[in-house]
């Protein structure tokens, strides 16, 4: 391989491959012809085996989804002498060692398609909350297995109305979650964020900002995580913080798996400190077969609503982030680098967003 090569590491379409499945390696975001017209070649794969390092070493541009990420470590960055641009086809660039790029002095930019999956993930958060509150998944399984055990299901099922729900992070996704929860007539909606919502936005959802995460979890019946993964949020939800939750609370995480300590969460569900955990994100991804979240269970044999990071990967979201990647590449190929400001994480090696490490003002924590 030589300079001018683009590497796209996406999910495997396999037997489900169709033109609409843009995020699959087979369809390569629908960008093969567009990339070739700009005198680059593209290698698109879902395989992250040893051979991937050979492609990384020669790549000018690397595109990866957050759903099946290729982890761009310090070692891989140092080996990639031609690398100029890293694009997340979606939202969340924590699979890249951003600090190393920033400190290395390399002219490497990192961008993602901000807002491309905001609605998709927010809807999934509400779906997960309702699945846990209503004990829907065990009810479905009981029916499919030929059962009719209403008492078994009902003993762990409630209403969302009248409950306190708190979000850690009230950026684009977190706020959309609040918008969607507001009509359920919850007892109260809480949020924790480093910057307050404008009074206009806050009043629309009647949400109250709390001063600390500890205060939020102590008051919430349901906690949802809508914040980015960085040094300050890694293992944020651990044994110590979980001890401050309301006993029997529910926890939903569609942000990043590593924000939670996996074993501590599993232990909290088993002990009853958490009544249930709903997670769409894991670490690492794909998750190993023995990951503790694969067998989560509370005292009733219920208490989980796990999915394999599909919240932001539906067909509508794929269309949005495929177009966003195309726009980023168009700006890069033109040499103008006139990217949308909200998409830029690192520009020529320099941080452009407080969400990942800059002291500059940032619009959104998601």
CSV table of C-alpha atoms in Angstrom, one decimal:
chain,number,residue,atom,x,y,z
A,1,UNK,CA,0.0,0.0,0.0
A,2,UNK,CA,1.0,3.6,-0.4
A,3,UNK,CA,-0.1,7.1,0.6
A,4,UNK,CA,-3.6,8.0,-0.7
A,5,UNK,CA,-5.2,4.9,0.8
A,6,UNK,CA,-8.3,5.0,2.9
A,7,UNK,CA,-9.1,2.4,5.5
A,8,UNK,CA,-12.7,1.9,6.6
A,9,UNK,CA,-13.4,-0.5,9.5
A,10,UNK,CA,-17.1,-1.0,9.8
A,11,UNK,CA,-19.5,-3.7,10.9
A,12,UNK,CA,-20.1,-6.9,9.0
A,13,UNK,CA,-23.2,-7.0,6.8
A,14,UNK,CA,-22.9,-10.6,5.8
A,15,UNK,CA,-26.2,-12.2,4.8
A,16,UNK,CA,-28.0,-9.0,5.8
A,17,UNK,CA,-26.0,-6.9,3.4
A,18,UNK,CA,-28.3,-4.5,1.4
A,19,UNK,CA,-27.7,-1.1,-0.2
A,20,UNK,CA,-29.5,0.5,2.7
A,21,UNK,CA,-27.1,-1.0,5.2
A,22,UNK,CA,-24.6,1.8,4.6
A,23,UNK,CA,-22.6,1.2,7.8
A,24,UNK,CA,-21.5,-2.3,6.7
A,25,UNK,CA,-18.0,-3.1,5.4
A,26,UNK,CA,-19.6,-4.4,2.2
A,27,UNK,CA,-21.3,-1.1,1.4
A,28,UNK,CA,-18.5,1.2,2.8
A,29,UNK,CA,-20.9,4.0,3.7
A,30,UNK,CA,-21.9,4.1,0.0
A,31,UNK,CA,-18.7,6.1,-0.6
A,32,UNK,CA,-16.5,3.8,-2.8
A,33,UNK,CA,-17.2,5.6,-6.1
A,34,UNK,CA,-16.9,9.1,-4.4
A,35,UNK,CA,-13.5,8.2,-2.9
A,36,UNK,CA,-12.2,6.7,-6.1
A,37,UNK,CA,-13.2,9.9,-8.0
A,38,UNK,CA,-10.8,11.7,-5.7
A,39,UNK,CA,-7.9,9.5,-6.6
A,40,UNK,CA,-7.9,7.5,-3.5
A,41,UNK,CA,-8.5,3.8,-3.0
A,42,UNK,CA,-10.5,2.4,-0.1
A,43,UNK,CA,-10.1,-0.9,1.7
A,44,UNK,CA,-13.2,-1.6,3.7
A,45,UNK,CA,-13.3,-4.4,6.3
A,46,UNK,CA,-15.0,-5.6,9.5
A,47,UNK,CA,-12.0,-7.8,10.3
A,48,UNK,CA,-9.8,-6.4,13.1
A,49,UNK,CA,-7.2,-9.2,13.0
A,50,UNK,CA,-3.4,-8.9,12.8
A,51,UNK,CA,-3.6,-7.8,9.1
A,52,UNK,CA,-5.3,-4.6,10.0
A,53,UNK,CA,-2.0,-3.2,11.3
A,54,UNK,CA,-0.5,-3.4,7.8
A,55,UNK,CA,-3.3,-1.2,6.4
A,56,UNK,CA,-3.0,1.2,9.3
A,57,UNK,CA,0.7,1.7,8.7
A,58,UNK,CA,-0.1,2.9,5.1
A,59,UNK,CA,-3.4,4.7,5.6
A,60,UNK,CA,-3.9,8.4,4.9
A,61,UNK,CA,-7.5,8.3,6.3
A,62,UNK,CA,-9.0,5.8,8.8
A,63,UNK,CA,-12.8,5.6,9.2
A,64,UNK,CA,-14.3,3.6,12.0
A,65,UNK,CA,-17.7,3.3,13.6
A,66,UNK,CA,-18.1,3.4,17.4
A,67,UNK,CA,-20.2,0.2,17.2
A,68,UNK,CA,-17.3,-2.0,16.1
A,69,UNK,CA,-14.3,0.2,16.6
A,70,UNK,CA,-10.7,-0.3,15.6
A,71,UNK,CA,-8.8,1.0,18.6
A,72,UNK,CA,-6.2,3.5,17.4
A,73,UNK,CA,-3.5,3.2,20.1
A,74,UNK,CA,-0.3,5.1,20.6
A,75,UNK,CA,1.6,2.3,18.8
A,76,UNK,CA,-0.7,2.3,15.8
A,77,UNK,CA,-0.5,6.1,15.6
A,78,UNK,CA,3.3,6.0,15.6
A,79,UNK,CA,3.3,3.3,13.0
A,80,UNK,CA,1.0,5.3,10.6
A,81,UNK,CA,3.4,7.6,9.0
A,82,UNK,CA,0.9,8.8,6.3
A,83,UNK,CA,-2.0,9.3,8.6
A,84,UNK,CA,-3.7,12.7,8.3
A,85,UNK,CA,-7.4,12.1,9.2
A,86,UNK,CA,-9.4,9.9,11.6
A,87,UNK,CA,-13.1,9.9,11.1
A,88,UNK,CA,-15.7,8.4,13.4
A,89,UNK,CA,-18.7,7.3,11.4
A,90,UNK,CA,-21.0,8.2,14.2
A,91,UNK,CA,-20.4,9.9,17.5
A,92,UNK,CA,-17.7,9.2,20.1
A,93,UNK,CA,-13.9,9.2,19.4
A,94,UNK,CA,-12.7,7.5,22.6
A,95,UNK,CA,-11.3,4.6,20.6
A,96,UNK,CA,-8.5,7.0,19.5
A,97,UNK,CA,-5.6,7.9,21.7
A,98,UNK,CA,-6.4,11.6,21.4
A,99,UNK,CA,-3.9,12.8,24.0
A,100,UNK,CA,-1.0,11.1,22.2
A,101,UNK,CA,-1.9,12.8,18.9
A,102,UNK,CA,-2.1,16.1,20.7
A,103,UNK,CA,1.2,15.7,22.4
A,104,UNK,CA,3.0,14.2,19.5
A,105,UNK,CA,2.9,17.3,17.3
A,106,UNK,CA,1.6,15.2,14.4
A,107,UNK,CA,-0.7,17.0,11.8
A,108,UNK,CA,-3.6,14.6,12.4
A,109,UNK,CA,-7.2,15.7,12.6
A,110,UNK,CA,-10.0,13.7,14.3
A,111,UNK,CA,-13.6,14.3,13.4
A,112,UNK,CA,-16.9,12.7,14.1
A,113,UNK,CA,-20.5,13.3,12.7
A,114,UNK,CA,-22.0,15.1,15.6
A,115,UNK,CA,-25.8,14.8,15.8
A,116,UNK,CA,-26.0,11.9,13.4
A,117,UNK,CA,-27.4,9.5,16.0
A,118,UNK,CA,-28.8,11.9,18.6
A,119,UNK,CA,-32.5,11.0,18.0
A,120,UNK,CA,-31.7,7.3,17.5
A,121,UNK,CA,-29.9,7.0,20.8
A,122,UNK,CA,-32.4,9.2,22.8
A,123,UNK,CA,-35.2,7.0,21.6
A,124,UNK,CA,-33.3,3.9,22.6
A,125,UNK,CA,-32.7,5.3,26.1
A,126,UNK,CA,-36.4,5.7,26.6
A,127,UNK,CA,-37.1,2.2,25.2
A,128,UNK,CA,-34.5,0.8,27.7
A,129,UNK,CA,-36.0,2.7,30.6
A,130,UNK,CA,-39.5,1.4,29.8
A,131,UNK,CA,-38.2,-2.1,29.3
A,132,UNK,CA,-36.7,-2.2,32.7
A,133,UNK,CA,-39.5,-0.3,34.5
A,134,UNK,CA,-42.2,-2.5,33.0
A,135,UNK,CA,-40.1,-5.7,33.2
A,136,UNK,CA,-40.9,-6.2,29.6
A,137,UNK,CA,-38.1,-8.5,28.5
A,138,UNK,CA,-38.9,-11.3,31.0
A,139,UNK,CA,-42.6,-10.9,30.1
A,140,UNK,CA,-41.8,-11.4,26.4
A,141,UNK,CA,-39.6,-14.4,27.2
A,142,UNK,CA,-42.3,-15.9,29.3
A,143,UNK,CA,-44.9,-15.6,26.6
A,144,UNK,CA,-42.6,-17.0,23.9
A,145,UNK,CA,-41.7,-20.0,26.1
A,146,UNK,CA,-45.3,-20.9,26.4
A,147,UNK,CA,-45.8,-19.4,29.9
A,148,UNK,CA,-48.5,-17.2,31.5
A,149,UNK,CA,-46.9,-16.4,34.8
A,150,UNK,CA,-48.4,-12.9,35.4
A,151,UNK,CA,-47.4,-12.9,39.1
A,152,UNK,CA,-43.8,-13.6,38.3
A,153,UNK,CA,-43.6,-10.7,35.9
A,154,UNK,CA,-45.7,-8.2,37.9
A,155,UNK,CA,-43.7,-8.5,41.1
A,156,UNK,CA,-40.9,-6.5,39.4
A,157,UNK,CA,-42.9,-4.2,37.2
A,158,UNK,CA,-43.8,-0.5,37.8
A,159,UNK,CA,-45.0,2.7,36.2
A,160,UNK,CA,-42.6,5.4,34.9
A,161,UNK,CA,-45.0,8.1,36.0
A,162,UNK,CA,-44.2,9.5,39.4
A,163,UNK,CA,-40.6,8.4,39.4
A,164,UNK,CA,-37.5,10.6,39.6
A,165,UNK,CA,-35.2,10.3,36.5
A,166,UNK,CA,-31.7,11.8,36.4
A,167,UNK,CA,-29.4,12.2,33.5
A,168,UNK,CA,-25.6,12.4,33.8
A,169,UNK,CA,-24.9,14.8,30.8
A,170,UNK,CA,-27.5,17.1,29.3
A,171,UNK,CA,-26.0,17.7,25.9
A,172,UNK,CA,-27.6,16.9,22.6
A,173,UNK,CA,-28.6,13.3,23.5
A,174,UNK,CA,-29.2,14.0,27.2
A,175,UNK,CA,-31.5,16.9,26.4
A,176,UNK,CA,-33.4,14.9,23.9
A,177,UNK,CA,-33.9,12.2,26.5
A,178,UNK,CA,-35.4,14.8,28.9
A,179,UNK,CA,-37.7,16.0,26.1
A,180,UNK,CA,-39.0,12.5,25.6
A,181,UNK,CA,-39.4,11.8,29.3
A,182,UNK,CA,-41.3,15.0,30.1
A,183,UNK,CA,-44.7,13.8,28.8
A,184,UNK,CA,-44.5,10.7,31.1
A,185,UNK,CA,-45.3,13.0,34.1
A,186,UNK,CA,-42.4,11.9,36.1
A,187,UNK,CA,-42.1,13.1,39.7
A,188,UNK,CA,-39.0,15.1,38.7
A,189,UNK,CA,-36.4,15.3,36.0
A,190,UNK,CA,-32.8,16.0,37.2
A,191,UNK,CA,-29.6,16.6,35.3
A,192,UNK,CA,-25.9,17.0,36.1
A,193,UNK,CA,-23.7,18.8,33.6
A,194,UNK,CA,-20.6,21.0,33.8
A,195,UNK,CA,-22.7,23.8,32.2
A,196,UNK,CA,-26.3,24.6,32.9
A,197,UNK,CA,-29.0,24.5,30.3
A,198,UNK,CA,-30.3,27.8,29.1
A,199,UNK,CA,-33.5,28.9,30.9
A,200,UNK,CA,-35.4,28.5,27.7
A,201,UNK,CA,-34.4,24.8,27.2
A,202,UNK,CA,-34.7,24.0,30.9
A,203,UNK,CA,-38.2,25.4,31.2
A,204,UNK,CA,-39.4,23.3,28.3
A,205,UNK,CA,-38.6,20.0,30.2
A,206,UNK,CA,-38.9,21.4,33.7
A,207,UNK,CA,-35.6,19.9,34.7
A,208,UNK,CA,-33.6,20.7,37.8
A,209,UNK,CA,-29.8,20.9,37.7
A,210,UNK,CA,-28.0,19.3,40.7
A,211,UNK,CA,-24.5,20.2,41.9
A,212,UNK,CA,-22.9,16.8,41.8
A,213,UNK,CA,-23.3,13.3,40.4
A,214,UNK,CA,-23.6,12.0,44.0
A,215,UNK,CA,-26.6,14.2,44.6
A,216,UNK,CA,-28.2,13.1,41.3
A,217,UNK,CA,-27.9,9.4,42.0
A,218,UNK,CA,-29.0,9.7,45.6
A,219,UNK,CA,-32.3,11.2,44.5
A,220,UNK,CA,-33.0,9.3,41.3
A,221,UNK,CA,-35.1,6.2,40.8
A,222,UNK,CA,-33.7,5.9,37.3
A,223,UNK,CA,-30.3,7.2,36.2
A,224,UNK,CA,-29.3,7.5,32.5
A,225,UNK,CA,-25.7,8.2,31.3
A,226,UNK,CA,-25.4,10.5,28.4
A,227,UNK,CA,-21.8,11.8,28.6
A,228,UNK,CA,-18.6,11.1,26.7
A,229,UNK,CA,-15.8,8.8,27.8
A,230,UNK,CA,-12.6,10.5,28.7
A,231,UNK,CA,-10.2,10.4,31.6
A,232,UNK,CA,-12.7,12.1,34.0
A,233,UNK,CA,-15.5,9.7,33.2
A,234,UNK,CA,-13.7,6.3,32.9
A,235,UNK,CA,-15.0,4.0,35.6
A,236,UNK,CA,-17.1,6.9,36.9
A,237,UNK,CA,-19.8,4.4,38.0
A,238,UNK,CA,-18.0,2.2,40.4
A,239,UNK,CA,-18.6,0.5,43.7
A,240,UNK,CA,-18.2,3.7,45.6
A,241,UNK,CA,-20.7,5.7,43.5
A,242,UNK,CA,-23.1,2.8,43.3
A,243,UNK,CA,-23.3,2.7,47.1
A,244,UNK,CA,-24.8,6.3,46.9
A,245,UNK,CA,-27.6,5.2,44.5
A,246,UNK,CA,-31.1,4.8,45.9
A,247,UNK,CA,-31.4,1.1,46.8
A,248,UNK,CA,-33.3,-0.6,44.0
A,249,UNK,CA,-32.6,2.1,41.4
A,250,UNK,CA,-32.3,1.4,37.7
A,251,UNK,CA,-29.2,2.4,35.6
A,252,UNK,CA,-29.2,2.9,31.8
A,253,UNK,CA,-26.0,3.4,29.8
A,254,UNK,CA,-26.0,4.2,26.1
A,255,UNK,CA,-22.9,6.3,26.2
A,256,UNK,CA,-19.8,4.2,26.6
A,257,UNK,CA,-19.3,0.9,28.4
A,258,UNK,CA,-16.0,2.0,30.1
A,259,UNK,CA,-17.9,4.7,32.0
A,260,UNK,CA,-19.1,1.9,34.2
A,261,UNK,CA,-17.0,-0.6,36.1
A,262,UNK,CA,-18.5,-3.8,34.6
A,263,UNK,CA,-18.1,-6.1,37.6
A,264,UNK,CA,-19.2,-3.4,40.1
A,265,UNK,CA,-22.4,-2.9,38.2
A,266,UNK,CA,-23.0,-6.7,37.9
A,267,UNK,CA,-22.4,-7.0,41.7
A,268,UNK,CA,-24.8,-4.1,42.4
A,269,UNK,CA,-27.6,-5.8,40.3
A,270,UNK,CA,-27.0,-9.1,42.1
A,271,UNK,CA,-27.1,-7.6,45.5
A,272,UNK,CA,-30.2,-5.5,44.8
A,273,UNK,CA,-28.5,-2.1,45.2
A,274,UNK,CA,-29.5,-1.8,41.5
A,275,UNK,CA,-32.8,-3.4,40.5
A,276,UNK,CA,-31.6,-3.5,36.9
A,277,UNK,CA,-29.1,-2.3,34.3
A,278,UNK,CA,-29.8,-1.5,30.7
A,279,UNK,CA,-26.7,-1.1,28.6
A,280,UNK,CA,-26.2,-0.7,24.8
A,281,UNK,CA,-22.5,-0.1,25.2
A,282,UNK,CA,-19.7,-2.5,26.3
A,283,UNK,CA,-15.9,-2.5,26.8
A,284,UNK,CA,-14.3,-3.8,24.8
A,285,UNK,CA,-16.5,-4.1,21.7
A,286,UNK,CA,-17.4,-6.7,20.6
A,287,UNK,CA,-17.7,-7.9,24.2
A,288,UNK,CA,-16.2,-11.2,25.2
A,289,UNK,CA,-18.5,-14.2,25.8
A,290,UNK,CA,-17.7,-14.1,29.5
A,291,UNK,CA,-18.4,-10.4,30.0
A,292,UNK,CA,-20.3,-10.0,33.3
A,293,UNK,CA,-23.1,-8.0,31.7
A,294,UNK,CA,-24.1,-11.0,29.5
A,295,UNK,CA,-25.5,-12.8,32.6
A,296,UNK,CA,-26.8,-9.9,34.7
A,297,UNK,CA,-29.6,-11.0,37.0
A,298,UNK,CA,-31.3,-9.6,40.1
A,299,UNK,CA,-33.0,-11.6,42.9
A,300,UNK,CA,-36.0,-12.3,40.6
A,301,UNK,CA,-33.9,-13.5,37.7
A,302,UNK,CA,-34.7,-10.3,35.9
A,303,UNK,CA,-32.9,-7.0,35.8
A,304,UNK,CA,-31.2,-6.5,32.5
A,305,UNK,CA,-31.9,-4.9,29.1
A,306,UNK,CA,-28.7,-5.4,27.1
A,307,UNK,CA,-28.2,-4.8,23.4
A,308,UNK,CA,-25.0,-4.9,21.3
A,309,UNK,CA,-24.5,-1.2,20.6
A,310,UNK,CA,-27.3,-0.8,18.2
A,311,UNK,CA,-28.8,2.4,19.5
A,312,UNK,CA,-27.1,4.7,17.0
A,313,UNK,CA,-26.8,2.2,14.2
A,314,UNK,CA,-30.3,2.0,12.7
A,315,UNK,CA,-30.9,2.8,9.0
A,316,UNK,CA,-31.9,6.4,9.6
A,317,UNK,CA,-28.7,7.0,11.6
A,318,UNK,CA,-26.6,5.2,9.1
A,319,UNK,CA,-27.8,7.5,6.3
A,320,UNK,CA,-27.0,10.6,8.4
A,321,UNK,CA,-23.5,9.5,9.4
A,322,UNK,CA,-22.7,8.3,5.9
A,323,UNK,CA,-23.5,11.7,4.5
A,324,UNK,CA,-21.6,13.3,7.4
A,325,UNK,CA,-18.5,11.3,6.5
A,326,UNK,CA,-18.8,12.2,2.9
A,327,UNK,CA,-19.0,15.9,3.8
A,328,UNK,CA,-15.9,15.6,6.0
A,329,UNK,CA,-14.0,13.9,3.2
A,330,UNK,CA,-15.1,16.5,0.7
A,331,UNK,CA,-13.7,19.2,2.9
A,332,UNK,CA,-10.5,17.3,3.4
A,333,UNK,CA,-10.0,16.5,-0.3
A,334,UNK,CA,-10.5,20.1,-1.2
A,335,UNK,CA,-7.8,21.3,1.1
A,336,UNK,CA,-10.1,23.9,2.7
A,337,UNK,CA,-10.6,21.9,5.9
A,338,UNK,CA,-13.8,23.9,6.4
A,339,UNK,CA,-15.4,21.3,8.6
A,340,UNK,CA,-18.5,21.9,10.7
A,341,UNK,CA,-17.0,23.1,14.1
A,342,UNK,CA,-19.1,20.7,16.1
A,343,UNK,CA,-17.6,17.7,14.3
A,344,UNK,CA,-14.0,18.6,15.1
A,345,UNK,CA,-12.3,16.9,18.1
A,346,UNK,CA,-8.7,17.5,17.0
A,347,UNK,CA,-7.7,19.9,14.2
A,348,UNK,CA,-4.2,19.4,12.9
A,349,UNK,CA,-3.3,17.8,16.3
A,350,UNK,CA,-4.9,20.5,18.5
A,351,UNK,CA,-7.9,20.0,20.7
A,352,UNK,CA,-11.0,21.8,19.5
A,353,UNK,CA,-13.5,20.6,22.2
A,354,UNK,CA,-13.6,20.7,25.9
A,355,UNK,CA,-15.5,17.4,25.9
A,356,UNK,CA,-12.2,15.5,25.2
A,357,UNK,CA,-9.5,17.7,26.7
A,358,UNK,CA,-9.5,21.3,25.5
A,359,UNK,CA,-10.2,24.3,27.8
A,360,UNK,CA,-12.1,25.9,25.0
A,361,UNK,CA,-15.9,26.4,25.2
A,362,UNK,CA,-17.9,23.4,24.0
A,363,UNK,CA,-21.5,23.3,22.9
A,364,UNK,CA,-22.2,19.7,23.9
A,365,UNK,CA,-20.9,16.9,26.1
A,366,UNK,CA,-22.1,14.2,23.8
